[in-house]
Coordinates of C-alpha atoms in Angstrom, one line a residue:
Chain A
M1 CA 123.9 95.6 54.9
K2 CA 121.2 94.8 52.3
L3 CA 118.9 97.4 53.9
L4 CA 121.7 100.0 53.7
V5 CA 122.1 99.4 50.0
Y6 CA 118.4 99.8 49.4
Y7 CA 118.5 103.0 51.5
F8 CA 121.3 104.4 49.3
L9 CA 119.5 103.4 46.1
I10 CA 116.3 105.2 47.3
I11 CA 118.3 108.3 48.2
L12 CA 120.1 108.3 44.8
T13 CA 116.8 107.9 43.0
L14 CA 115.2 110.7 45.0
N15 CA 118.2 112.9 44.3
S16 CA 118.1 112.3 40.5
C17 CA 114.4 113.0 40.5
N18 CA 115.0 116.3 42.2
K19 CA 117.5 117.2 39.6
K20 CA 115.6 116.0 36.6
N21 CA 111.9 116.2 37.4
N22 CA 110.6 116.2 33.8
H23 CA 108.5 119.2 34.5
F24 CA 109.1 122.4 32.5
A25 CA 107.3 125.6 31.6
I26 CA 107.5 128.7 29.4
V27 CA 105.9 132.1 29.6
V28 CA 106.0 135.0 27.1
H29 CA 105.0 138.6 26.8
G30 CA 104.6 140.9 23.8
G31 CA 104.4 144.1 25.7
A32 CA 102.0 145.9 28.1
G33 CA 100.2 149.2 27.5
T34 CA 96.9 150.7 26.7
I35 CA 95.6 147.7 24.8
L36 CA 91.8 148.2 24.5
K37 CA 89.4 145.7 23.0
D38 CA 87.6 148.7 21.4
N39 CA 90.6 149.6 19.3
M40 CA 91.3 146.0 18.2
T41 CA 89.8 144.1 15.2
N42 CA 89.1 140.4 15.5
E43 CA 91.7 140.0 12.8
M44 CA 94.4 141.8 14.7
E45 CA 93.5 140.0 17.9
K46 CA 93.8 136.7 16.1
A47 CA 97.2 137.7 14.5
Y48 CA 98.7 138.6 17.9
K49 CA 97.4 135.4 19.6
Q50 CA 98.6 133.2 16.7
K51 CA 102.1 134.7 16.9
L52 CA 102.3 134.3 20.7
E53 CA 101.2 130.7 20.3
E54 CA 103.7 130.0 17.6
A55 CA 106.5 131.5 19.7
L56 CA 105.4 129.6 22.8
N57 CA 105.2 126.3 20.9
V58 CA 108.8 126.7 19.5
G59 CA 110.2 127.1 23.0
Y60 CA 107.9 124.5 24.4
S61 CA 109.0 121.8 22.0
I62 CA 112.7 122.6 22.7
L63 CA 112.0 122.1 26.4
K64 CA 110.0 118.9 25.8
Q65 CA 112.9 117.4 23.8
N66 CA 115.2 117.9 26.9
G67 CA 116.5 121.2 25.5
K68 CA 118.0 123.9 27.6
S69 CA 115.9 126.9 28.8
V70 CA 118.4 129.2 27.2
D71 CA 117.8 127.7 23.8
A72 CA 114.0 127.8 24.4
V73 CA 114.1 131.5 25.4
E74 CA 116.3 132.6 22.5
A75 CA 114.2 130.7 19.9
T76 CA 111.0 132.0 21.3
I77 CA 112.1 135.6 21.4
K78 CA 113.5 135.3 17.8
I79 CA 110.0 134.5 16.6
L80 CA 108.7 137.6 18.2
E81 CA 111.6 139.8 17.0
D82 CA 111.0 138.6 13.4
S83 CA 107.3 139.6 13.6
E84 CA 106.1 143.1 12.7
L85 CA 103.5 142.9 15.5
F86 CA 105.7 143.5 18.4
N87 CA 108.1 146.3 19.4
A88 CA 111.4 144.4 19.0
G89 CA 113.5 143.4 16.0
K90 CA 111.5 143.8 12.8
G91 CA 108.6 145.5 14.5
S92 CA 110.7 148.0 16.5
V93 CA 109.4 151.5 16.9
L94 CA 111.4 154.4 15.5
S95 CA 113.6 156.8 17.2
N96 CA 113.4 160.6 16.7
N97 CA 115.7 160.4 13.7
E98 CA 113.7 157.6 12.0
E99 CA 116.1 154.8 12.9
V100 CA 115.6 151.6 14.8
E101 CA 117.7 151.3 18.0
M102 CA 117.2 148.0 19.8
D103 CA 118.1 146.7 23.2
A104 CA 118.1 143.1 24.5
S105 CA 119.3 141.0 27.5
I106 CA 119.4 137.5 28.6
M107 CA 120.4 135.8 31.9
T108 CA 120.8 132.1 33.0
G109 CA 119.8 131.2 36.5
D110 CA 122.2 128.3 37.1
N111 CA 125.4 130.4 36.9
L112 CA 124.0 134.0 37.1
N113 CA 125.6 134.6 33.7
A114 CA 124.2 137.5 31.7
G115 CA 124.5 139.3 28.4
A116 CA 123.0 142.6 27.2
V117 CA 123.2 144.9 24.3
S118 CA 121.9 148.4 23.6
G119 CA 121.6 150.8 20.7
I120 CA 121.7 148.0 18.1
K121 CA 120.9 149.1 14.6
K122 CA 122.2 146.4 12.2
I123 CA 121.6 143.0 13.8
K124 CA 118.5 141.0 12.9
N125 CA 118.1 139.3 16.3
P126 CA 119.4 141.4 19.2
I127 CA 118.5 138.5 21.7
T128 CA 121.0 136.3 19.8
L129 CA 123.7 138.9 20.1
A130 CA 123.0 139.3 23.9
R131 CA 123.4 135.6 24.2
K132 CA 126.7 135.8 22.3
V133 CA 127.9 138.5 24.7
M134 CA 127.0 136.3 27.6
E135 CA 128.7 133.2 26.3
E136 CA 131.6 134.4 24.3
S137 CA 132.8 137.6 25.8
E138 CA 134.2 138.5 29.2
H139 CA 131.6 141.3 29.4
V140 CA 128.0 141.6 30.3
F141 CA 126.9 144.7 28.5
L142 CA 128.1 146.1 25.1
S143 CA 126.5 149.0 23.3
G144 CA 126.1 150.8 20.0
S145 CA 128.6 150.3 17.2
G146 CA 131.0 148.7 19.6
A147 CA 128.5 145.9 20.2
E148 CA 128.1 145.5 16.4
D149 CA 131.9 145.3 16.0
F150 CA 131.8 142.5 18.5
A151 CA 129.0 140.9 16.6
V152 CA 131.0 141.0 13.3
S153 CA 134.0 139.5 15.1
K154 CA 131.7 136.6 16.0
G155 CA 130.4 136.1 12.5
F156 CA 127.1 138.0 12.7
K157 CA 126.0 139.7 9.4
L158 CA 125.2 143.4 9.6
I159 CA 122.0 144.4 7.8
D160 CA 121.0 147.9 6.9
N161 CA 118.8 149.7 9.4
S162 CA 116.2 150.3 6.7
N163 CA 115.4 146.6 6.8
F164 CA 113.7 147.1 10.2
I165 CA 111.6 150.1 9.2
T166 CA 107.9 149.3 8.7
N167 CA 105.2 151.7 7.4
N168 CA 103.2 151.1 10.5
R169 CA 106.0 152.4 12.8
L170 CA 106.9 155.3 10.5
N171 CA 103.3 156.4 10.7
S172 CA 103.3 156.1 14.5
L173 CA 106.4 158.2 14.7
K174 CA 104.9 160.9 12.4
N175 CA 101.7 161.0 14.5
I176 CA 103.7 161.2 17.7
K177 CA 105.8 164.0 16.4
K178 CA 102.7 165.9 15.3
R179 CA 101.0 165.5 18.7
E180 CA 104.3 166.0 20.5
S181 CA 103.1 163.5 23.1
N182 CA 101.8 160.0 23.4
T183 CA 101.2 158.4 26.7
D184 CA 101.7 155.0 25.2
N185 CA 104.9 155.5 23.3
K186 CA 107.0 154.0 26.2
F187 CA 105.6 150.5 26.0
G188 CA 105.8 147.3 24.0
T189 CA 108.6 144.8 24.4
V190 CA 108.9 141.1 24.1
G191 CA 110.2 138.7 26.7
C192 CA 110.3 135.1 27.7
V193 CA 111.1 133.1 30.8
A194 CA 111.5 129.3 30.7
I195 CA 112.5 126.5 33.2
D196 CA 113.8 123.3 31.7
K197 CA 113.7 119.7 32.9
N198 CA 116.9 120.3 34.8
G199 CA 115.4 123.2 36.8
N200 CA 117.5 125.8 35.0
I201 CA 115.7 129.1 34.5
T202 CA 116.5 131.5 31.7
S203 CA 115.0 135.0 31.2
G204 CA 115.3 137.2 28.1
T205 CA 113.9 140.5 27.0
S206 CA 114.1 142.4 23.7
T207 CA 112.8 145.8 22.5
G208 CA 112.9 148.7 20.1
G209 CA 112.5 151.1 23.1
M210 CA 110.2 154.0 23.0
T211 CA 108.8 155.8 19.9
N212 CA 110.5 159.1 19.1
K213 CA 113.3 158.4 21.6
K214 CA 116.3 160.8 21.5
W215 CA 119.8 161.0 23.0
N216 CA 120.5 157.2 22.8
R217 CA 118.1 156.7 25.6
I218 CA 118.5 153.3 27.3
G219 CA 115.4 151.8 29.1
D220 CA 115.1 148.9 31.5
V221 CA 115.4 146.1 28.9
P222 CA 119.2 145.7 28.8
I223 CA 119.6 146.4 32.5
I224 CA 120.2 143.2 34.4
G225 CA 118.1 143.5 37.6
A226 CA 115.5 145.8 36.0
G227 CA 114.3 144.3 32.7
T228 CA 115.7 140.8 33.1
Y229 CA 116.8 138.6 36.0
A230 CA 117.2 134.8 36.5
N231 CA 118.3 132.7 39.5
N232 CA 117.6 129.0 39.9
Q233 CA 117.2 129.5 43.6
T234 CA 114.4 132.0 43.3
C235 CA 112.8 132.8 39.9
G236 CA 113.2 134.3 36.4
I237 CA 111.6 137.6 35.4
S238 CA 111.1 139.6 32.2
S239 CA 109.7 143.1 32.4
T240 CA 107.8 145.3 30.1
G241 CA 106.7 148.9 30.8
W242 CA 107.8 152.4 31.3
G243 CA 111.5 151.7 31.4
E244 CA 112.6 154.6 33.6
Y245 CA 110.3 153.5 36.5
F246 CA 111.4 149.9 36.1
I247 CA 115.1 150.9 36.4
R248 CA 114.4 153.1 39.5
N249 CA 112.6 150.2 41.2
V250 CA 115.1 147.5 40.1
V251 CA 112.0 145.6 39.2
A252 CA 113.2 142.1 38.1
Y253 CA 115.6 141.7 41.0
D254 CA 113.2 143.2 43.5
I255 CA 110.9 140.3 42.9
S256 CA 113.7 137.8 43.3
A257 CA 114.9 139.5 46.4
Q258 CA 111.5 139.3 48.1
I259 CA 111.4 135.5 47.4
E260 CA 115.0 135.1 48.7
Y261 CA 114.9 137.4 51.7
N262 CA 111.2 137.7 52.6
K263 CA 109.9 134.2 51.7
K264 CA 107.3 135.8 49.6
S265 CA 105.5 133.9 46.8
I266 CA 106.4 135.0 43.3
K267 CA 102.8 136.2 42.9
N268 CA 102.8 138.4 46.0
A269 CA 106.4 139.6 45.3
A270 CA 105.4 140.7 41.8
K271 CA 102.2 142.4 43.1
N272 CA 104.3 144.3 45.7
T273 CA 106.9 145.4 43.1
L274 CA 104.3 146.6 40.6
K275 CA 102.6 148.5 43.4
K276 CA 105.9 150.3 44.1
V277 CA 106.2 151.1 40.3
K278 CA 102.7 152.6 40.3
E279 CA 103.3 154.6 43.5
L280 CA 106.2 156.4 41.7
G281 CA 103.9 157.1 38.7
G282 CA 105.0 154.3 36.4
S283 CA 103.2 151.3 34.8
G284 CA 103.8 148.1 33.0
G285 CA 104.0 144.4 33.6
V286 CA 106.1 141.4 34.4
I287 CA 106.2 137.7 33.5
G288 CA 108.0 135.1 35.6
I289 CA 108.5 131.5 36.7
D290 CA 109.7 130.5 40.1
K291 CA 111.8 127.3 40.9
N292 CA 108.6 125.4 41.7
L293 CA 107.1 126.2 38.3
N294 CA 104.6 128.8 39.5
I295 CA 103.9 131.3 36.7
I296 CA 103.0 135.0 36.9
M297 CA 101.8 137.3 34.2
D298 CA 101.0 140.5 36.2
F299 CA 100.5 144.1 35.0
N300 CA 98.9 147.4 35.9
T301 CA 98.1 148.6 32.4
E302 CA 95.0 148.0 30.3
G303 CA 96.4 144.9 28.7
M304 CA 99.5 142.8 28.1
Y305 CA 100.1 140.3 25.3
R306 CA 100.9 137.2 27.1
G307 CA 100.8 133.4 27.3
Y308 CA 102.3 130.3 28.9
K309 CA 102.5 126.6 28.5
K310 CA 103.4 124.0 31.1
S311 CA 104.4 120.4 30.9
N312 CA 101.3 119.4 32.9
G313 CA 99.0 120.7 30.2
D314 CA 98.1 124.1 31.6
T315 CA 98.2 126.8 28.9
A316 CA 96.7 130.2 28.2
I317 CA 97.1 133.1 25.7
E318 CA 95.6 136.4 26.7
I319 CA 95.6 140.1 25.9
Y320 CA 93.2 142.1 28.1
K321 CA 92.8 142.3 31.9
Chain B
M1 CA 93.8 171.2 78.9
K2 CA 97.2 172.7 79.7
L3 CA 98.6 169.2 79.9
L4 CA 97.2 168.4 76.5
V5 CA 98.9 171.5 75.0
Y6 CA 102.3 170.5 76.5
Y7 CA 101.8 167.0 75.1
F8 CA 101.2 168.3 71.6
L9 CA 104.2 170.6 71.9
I10 CA 106.4 167.7 72.9
I11 CA 105.1 165.6 70.0
L12 CA 105.7 168.4 67.6
T13 CA 109.3 168.9 68.8
L14 CA 110.0 165.2 68.6
N15 CA 108.6 165.1 65.0
S16 CA 110.7 168.0 63.8
C17 CA 113.8 166.5 65.5
N18 CA 113.1 163.3 63.5
K19 CA 112.9 165.2 60.3
K20 CA 115.9 167.5 60.9
N21 CA 118.2 165.9 63.3
N22 CA 121.3 168.0 62.5
H23 CA 123.4 164.8 61.9
F24 CA 125.0 164.2 58.6
A25 CA 127.8 162.1 57.1
I26 CA 129.7 161.6 53.9
V27 CA 131.8 158.7 52.6
V28 CA 133.9 158.4 49.5
H29 CA 135.9 155.8 47.5
G30 CA 138.6 156.2 44.9
G31 CA 138.5 152.6 43.6
A32 CA 139.4 149.2 44.9
G33 CA 142.0 146.8 43.5
T34 CA 145.5 145.4 44.0
I35 CA 146.8 148.4 46.0
L36 CA 149.9 147.2 47.8
K37 CA 152.0 149.2 50.2
D38 CA 155.1 147.8 48.5
N39 CA 154.2 149.4 45.2
M40 CA 153.4 152.8 46.8
T41 CA 155.8 155.6 47.6
N42 CA 155.2 157.8 50.6
E43 CA 154.6 160.7 48.2
M44 CA 151.9 158.9 46.2
E45 CA 150.2 157.7 49.4
K46 CA 150.2 161.3 50.6
A47 CA 148.8 162.6 47.3
Y48 CA 145.9 160.1 47.3
K49 CA 145.0 160.8 50.9
Q50 CA 145.2 164.5 50.5
K51 CA 142.9 164.4 47.5
L52 CA 140.4 162.2 49.3
E53 CA 140.4 164.6 52.2
E54 CA 140.0 167.6 50.0
A55 CA 137.0 165.9 48.3
L56 CA 135.5 164.8 51.6
N57 CA 135.8 168.3 53.0
V58 CA 134.1 169.9 50.1
G59 CA 131.1 167.7 50.5
Y60 CA 131.2 167.9 54.3
S61 CA 131.1 171.7 54.4
I62 CA 128.0 171.7 52.0
L63 CA 126.2 169.3 54.4
K64 CA 127.3 171.4 57.4
Q65 CA 125.8 174.5 55.9
N66 CA 122.4 172.8 55.6
G67 CA 123.1 171.8 52.0
K68 CA 121.5 168.9 50.2
S69 CA 123.2 165.5 49.9
V70 CA 122.8 165.6 46.1
D71 CA 124.9 168.8 46.0
A72 CA 127.5 167.3 48.4
V73 CA 127.8 164.1 46.3
E74 CA 128.2 166.0 43.0
A75 CA 130.7 168.5 44.4
T76 CA 132.8 165.7 46.0
I77 CA 132.9 163.5 42.9
K78 CA 133.8 166.5 40.7
I79 CA 137.0 167.0 42.8
L80 CA 137.9 163.3 42.2
E81 CA 137.0 163.5 38.5
D82 CA 139.2 166.6 38.1
S83 CA 142.2 164.8 39.6
E84 CA 144.5 162.6 37.6
L85 CA 144.9 160.2 40.4
F86 CA 141.6 158.3 40.0
N87 CA 140.0 156.4 37.2
A88 CA 137.3 158.9 36.4
G89 CA 137.1 162.2 34.5
K90 CA 140.6 163.6 33.9
G91 CA 142.3 160.5 35.2
S92 CA 140.2 158.0 33.2
V93 CA 141.9 154.9 31.8
L94 CA 142.0 154.5 28.0
S95 CA 140.0 152.2 25.8
N96 CA 141.5 150.0 23.2
N97 CA 141.4 152.8 20.6
E98 CA 143.2 155.3 23.0
E99 CA 140.1 157.2 23.9
V100 CA 138.5 158.0 27.2
E101 CA 134.9 156.7 27.5
M102 CA 133.3 157.6 30.9
D103 CA 130.3 156.4 32.7
A104 CA 128.5 157.9 35.7
S105 CA 125.3 157.7 37.7
I106 CA 123.5 159.4 40.6
M107 CA 120.4 158.5 42.6
T108 CA 118.5 160.4 45.3
G109 CA 116.9 158.4 48.1
D110 CA 113.9 160.7 48.9
N111 CA 112.2 160.2 45.5
L112 CA 114.1 157.3 44.0
N113 CA 115.1 159.6 41.1
A114 CA 118.1 158.6 39.1
G115 CA 120.3 159.7 36.2
A116 CA 123.0 157.8 34.4
V117 CA 125.3 158.3 31.4
S118 CA 127.7 156.0 29.5
G119 CA 130.3 156.2 26.8
I120 CA 130.9 159.9 27.5
K121 CA 133.9 161.3 25.6
K122 CA 133.6 165.1 25.7
I123 CA 132.1 166.2 29.0
K124 CA 134.5 167.4 31.8
N125 CA 132.4 166.1 34.7
P126 CA 130.2 163.1 33.8
I127 CA 128.6 163.1 37.3
T128 CA 127.2 166.6 36.6
L129 CA 125.7 165.3 33.3
A130 CA 124.2 162.3 35.1
R131 CA 122.6 164.7 37.6
K132 CA 121.2 166.8 34.7
V133 CA 119.7 163.7 33.1
M134 CA 118.1 162.9 36.5
E135 CA 116.7 166.4 37.0
E136 CA 116.0 167.8 33.6
S137 CA 115.1 164.9 31.3
E138 CA 112.2 162.4 31.5
H139 CA 114.9 159.6 31.2
V140 CA 117.2 157.8 33.5
F141 CA 119.9 156.6 31.2
L142 CA 121.4 158.3 28.1
S143 CA 124.4 157.0 26.3
G144 CA 127.2 158.0 23.9
S145 CA 126.9 160.9 21.4
G146 CA 123.1 161.1 22.2
A147 CA 123.9 161.8 25.8
E148 CA 126.3 164.5 24.6
D149 CA 123.7 166.0 22.3
F150 CA 121.4 166.2 25.4
A151 CA 124.3 167.9 27.3
V152 CA 124.7 170.5 24.6
S153 CA 121.0 171.2 24.7
K154 CA 121.4 171.9 28.4
G155 CA 124.3 174.3 27.9
F156 CA 127.2 171.9 28.6
K157 CA 130.5 172.7 26.8
L158 CA 132.0 169.8 24.7
I159 CA 135.7 169.4 25.1
D160 CA 138.0 167.4 22.9
N161 CA 138.7 163.8 24.1
S162 CA 142.4 164.6 24.1
N163 CA 141.9 166.8 27.1
F164 CA 141.4 163.7 29.2
I165 CA 144.4 161.7 28.1
T166 CA 147.3 161.6 30.5
N167 CA 150.7 160.1 29.9
N168 CA 150.3 157.8 32.9
R169 CA 147.1 156.2 31.4
L170 CA 148.7 156.0 27.9
N171 CA 151.6 154.1 29.3
S172 CA 149.2 151.7 31.2
L173 CA 147.3 151.0 28.0
K174 CA 150.5 150.3 26.1
N175 CA 151.7 148.0 28.8
I176 CA 148.5 146.1 28.9
K177 CA 148.4 145.8 25.2
K178 CA 151.9 144.3 25.2
R179 CA 151.1 141.8 28.0
E180 CA 147.6 141.2 26.6
S181 CA 146.3 140.8 30.1
N182 CA 146.2 142.6 33.4
T183 CA 144.2 141.3 36.3
D184 CA 143.9 144.8 37.6
N185 CA 142.6 146.6 34.6
K186 CA 139.0 146.3 35.6
F187 CA 139.2 148.4 38.8
G188 CA 139.3 152.0 39.9
T189 CA 136.2 154.2 40.1
V190 CA 135.2 157.1 42.3
G191 CA 132.1 157.3 44.3
C192 CA 130.4 159.1 47.1
V193 CA 127.4 158.6 49.4
A194 CA 126.0 161.4 51.7
I195 CA 123.2 161.8 54.1
D196 CA 122.1 165.4 54.9
K197 CA 120.5 167.0 57.9
N198 CA 117.1 166.2 56.5
G199 CA 117.9 162.5 56.2
N200 CA 118.1 162.5 52.4
I201 CA 120.6 160.1 51.1
T202 CA 122.3 160.5 47.7
S203 CA 124.7 158.1 46.0
G204 CA 126.9 158.8 43.0
T205 CA 129.6 156.9 41.1
S206 CA 131.9 157.9 38.2
T207 CA 134.5 155.9 36.2
G208 CA 136.6 155.7 33.1
G209 CA 135.8 151.9 33.0
M210 CA 138.5 149.3 32.3
T211 CA 141.8 149.9 30.6
N212 CA 141.9 148.6 27.0
K213 CA 138.1 148.1 26.9
K214 CA 136.6 147.4 23.5
W215 CA 133.1 147.3 22.0
N216 CA 131.6 150.1 24.0
R217 CA 131.6 147.9 27.1
I218 CA 129.4 149.2 29.9
G219 CA 130.3 148.2 33.4
D220 CA 128.3 148.5 36.6
V221 CA 128.8 152.2 37.2
P222 CA 125.9 153.6 35.2
I223 CA 123.6 150.7 36.1
I224 CA 121.2 151.8 38.8
G225 CA 121.0 148.9 41.3
A226 CA 124.5 147.6 40.5
G227 CA 126.9 150.5 40.7
T228 CA 124.7 153.0 42.5
Y229 CA 121.5 152.9 44.6
A230 CA 119.9 155.2 47.2
N231 CA 116.7 154.9 49.2
N232 CA 116.0 157.0 52.4
Q233 CA 114.2 154.0 53.9
T234 CA 117.3 151.8 53.7
C235 CA 120.7 153.1 52.6
G236 CA 122.8 154.6 49.8
I237 CA 125.5 152.5 48.1
S238 CA 128.3 153.2 45.6
S239 CA 130.3 150.3 44.2
T240 CA 133.7 149.8 42.7
G241 CA 135.1 146.6 41.3
W242 CA 135.0 144.1 38.5
G243 CA 131.8 145.6 36.9
E244 CA 130.6 142.4 35.2
Y245 CA 130.3 140.6 38.6
F246 CA 128.7 143.6 40.2
I247 CA 126.0 143.7 37.5
R248 CA 125.2 140.0 37.8
N249 CA 124.9 140.3 41.5
V250 CA 122.9 143.6 41.4
V251 CA 125.2 144.7 44.2
A252 CA 124.0 148.1 45.3
Y253 CA 120.3 147.1 45.4
D254 CA 121.1 143.7 47.0
I255 CA 122.4 145.4 50.0
S256 CA 119.4 147.7 50.3
A257 CA 117.0 144.7 49.7
Q258 CA 118.6 142.8 52.6
I259 CA 118.0 145.8 54.9
E260 CA 114.4 146.1 53.7
Y261 CA 113.3 142.5 53.5
N262 CA 115.7 140.7 55.8
K263 CA 116.3 143.3 58.6
K264 CA 120.0 143.0 58.1
S265 CA 122.4 145.7 59.2
I266 CA 124.1 147.5 56.4
K267 CA 127.4 145.9 57.6
N268 CA 126.2 142.4 57.4
A269 CA 124.2 143.0 54.2
A270 CA 127.3 144.3 52.4
K271 CA 129.4 141.4 53.8
N272 CA 126.9 139.0 52.4
T273 CA 126.7 140.7 49.0
L274 CA 130.5 140.9 48.6
K275 CA 130.7 137.2 49.5
K276 CA 128.3 136.4 46.7
V277 CA 130.5 138.4 44.3
K278 CA 133.5 136.5 45.4
E279 CA 131.8 133.1 45.0
L280 CA 131.1 134.0 41.3
G281 CA 134.8 134.9 40.9
G282 CA 134.6 138.7 41.1
S283 CA 136.1 141.2 43.5
G284 CA 135.7 144.9 44.5
G285 CA 134.3 147.0 47.2
V286 CA 131.3 149.1 48.3
I287 CA 130.8 152.2 50.4
G288 CA 127.5 153.1 52.0
I289 CA 125.5 154.9 54.6
D290 CA 122.2 153.7 56.1
K291 CA 119.4 155.9 57.4
N292 CA 120.8 155.7 60.9
L293 CA 124.2 157.1 59.7
N294 CA 126.0 153.8 60.0
I295 CA 128.9 153.8 57.5
I296 CA 130.5 150.9 55.6
M297 CA 133.6 150.8 53.5
D298 CA 134.0 147.1 52.7
F299 CA 136.0 145.3 50.0
N300 CA 137.6 142.0 49.2
T301 CA 140.6 143.3 47.3
E302 CA 144.0 144.3 48.6
G303 CA 143.0 147.9 49.1
M304 CA 140.4 150.6 48.5
Y305 CA 141.0 154.3 48.5
R306 CA 138.4 155.5 51.0
G307 CA 137.4 157.9 53.7
Y308 CA 134.4 159.3 55.6
K309 CA 133.5 162.2 57.9
K310 CA 130.6 162.4 60.2
S311 CA 129.0 165.4 62.0
N312 CA 129.8 163.7 65.3
G313 CA 133.5 164.1 64.6
D314 CA 134.3 160.6 63.4
T315 CA 136.6 160.6 60.4
A316 CA 139.1 158.3 58.6
I317 CA 141.0 158.1 55.4
E318 CA 142.5 154.8 54.5
I319 CA 144.0 152.9 51.6
Y320 CA 145.0 149.3 52.6
K321 CA 143.2 146.5 54.4

């Protein structure tokens, strides 16, 4: 009888360990594209790395204090949205009519809940609105002024679109319009994936889309399955790249599906998916964490702003290949 | 030497048979939901079946005359969009502010090309616009008035939104607003999948979305991977159901991924995917054709307007379970 009690105690302990293993991890990206060391000053490089580190640390400390991955992902992405360095929030590129039109999405892997917004012009942090859609509406995907009406109904403050417009992005738009083409105007996005001490995975992505975009173009970022996907049983993924190719390849879910149906590692699954993107003519990158805390930061462009931090001490912040 | 020549001739013949096997098939749906025989008159039942048959026949004859699956799918869906019976085009349900806001998407399985539009208010046939986005823009997904600006640039005529509004849908909206709820207001969509004599698969889906929708809600229909997916190597799928659950489960691509990565039959893959949808609390249905011309019309609601026609003579048009 005593033995049986011991046995059950051991089983209980093992079970609770499994649920709460005290390990956690976070990974971020600030966009992929033609990022060449030759075009970068030491100062700029430092600024990018510092901001990535700041964002990572905010999310990391939430996870460390037993916080939820959804809180860590939102807080981390907000730091990147509030920076002028990245193509999201304050640093968003401009559309053809000199406006900012932002997209964002978020997904939580325990319940496969998701929220997404597109064509946002007046909300400071689109990732926060995407989370609100996920948690406080019966919908997954709201767009344009309708999404902003929803935001107002939830107490969000609308700010004028001019608040997002930076000189840097205005110059980029003018240059692109002059040249009528820019191979790199489709890139740059921010994203974050985190796994918390309870094993819950959250993924989020936010972007200003592509410079000089017309016709209310929607890229992969607000598309659950393409730009963002999370499932505690497989992995969480956030994409960045030439959105059209990422939609056609259902990139984020394709990685998860290979883990689920083909027993692939997250590393090999991502490699295979990016190969498919390239075969169609597209490029970009992905970050991800699987349920065993394996991290990927893979891309087929010249560079990707990226970094991660794990509870075991592993950390890195990188830009080039 | 003579034997060698015969050998090559046989190989050549086999190869050309493989590419052009003269078999083809088409399947359509007109939405899934609480379709009960008790609520249906014989007259209505006949009207639905006749329209499904008319649409099927239009696509079938295109395929028979060596036409492409993309032409068959577009032509078939246009018939359903032009009918008041289905929730797409002319028969679209009304949004909260008594407007019609339509979504559509199309994908071709030979090149994984895709086009999608959402929030369309002034285009008679959204499926035709989705095809135009696929074939004549560098984008996959355009939305709202921007998508209509693109349409105008391609010679589409804008028509007033009032042209879409039927008394039937106006009454439904009023009833739903009175009751403040309707479990069935999330359903009803049209879709078509076809495989042509060259083995090219095309899928398309078109909808008016959900009755009384607010905030420019986007459902699964324009989401490549959720509402629509096509890949000559696996299958083509068109979904209909509670869009939010179909997005979260990446329904159309999940079926294709199980065929690709798990060697599942299209039948078992669809069954498994719809089970996942149900486990989350959602419902709906899918139609599909795999590369071997196996057809599915599966759903977990009371009914789904549906039908198919194959070059071998098999055909069916059904409504209930």
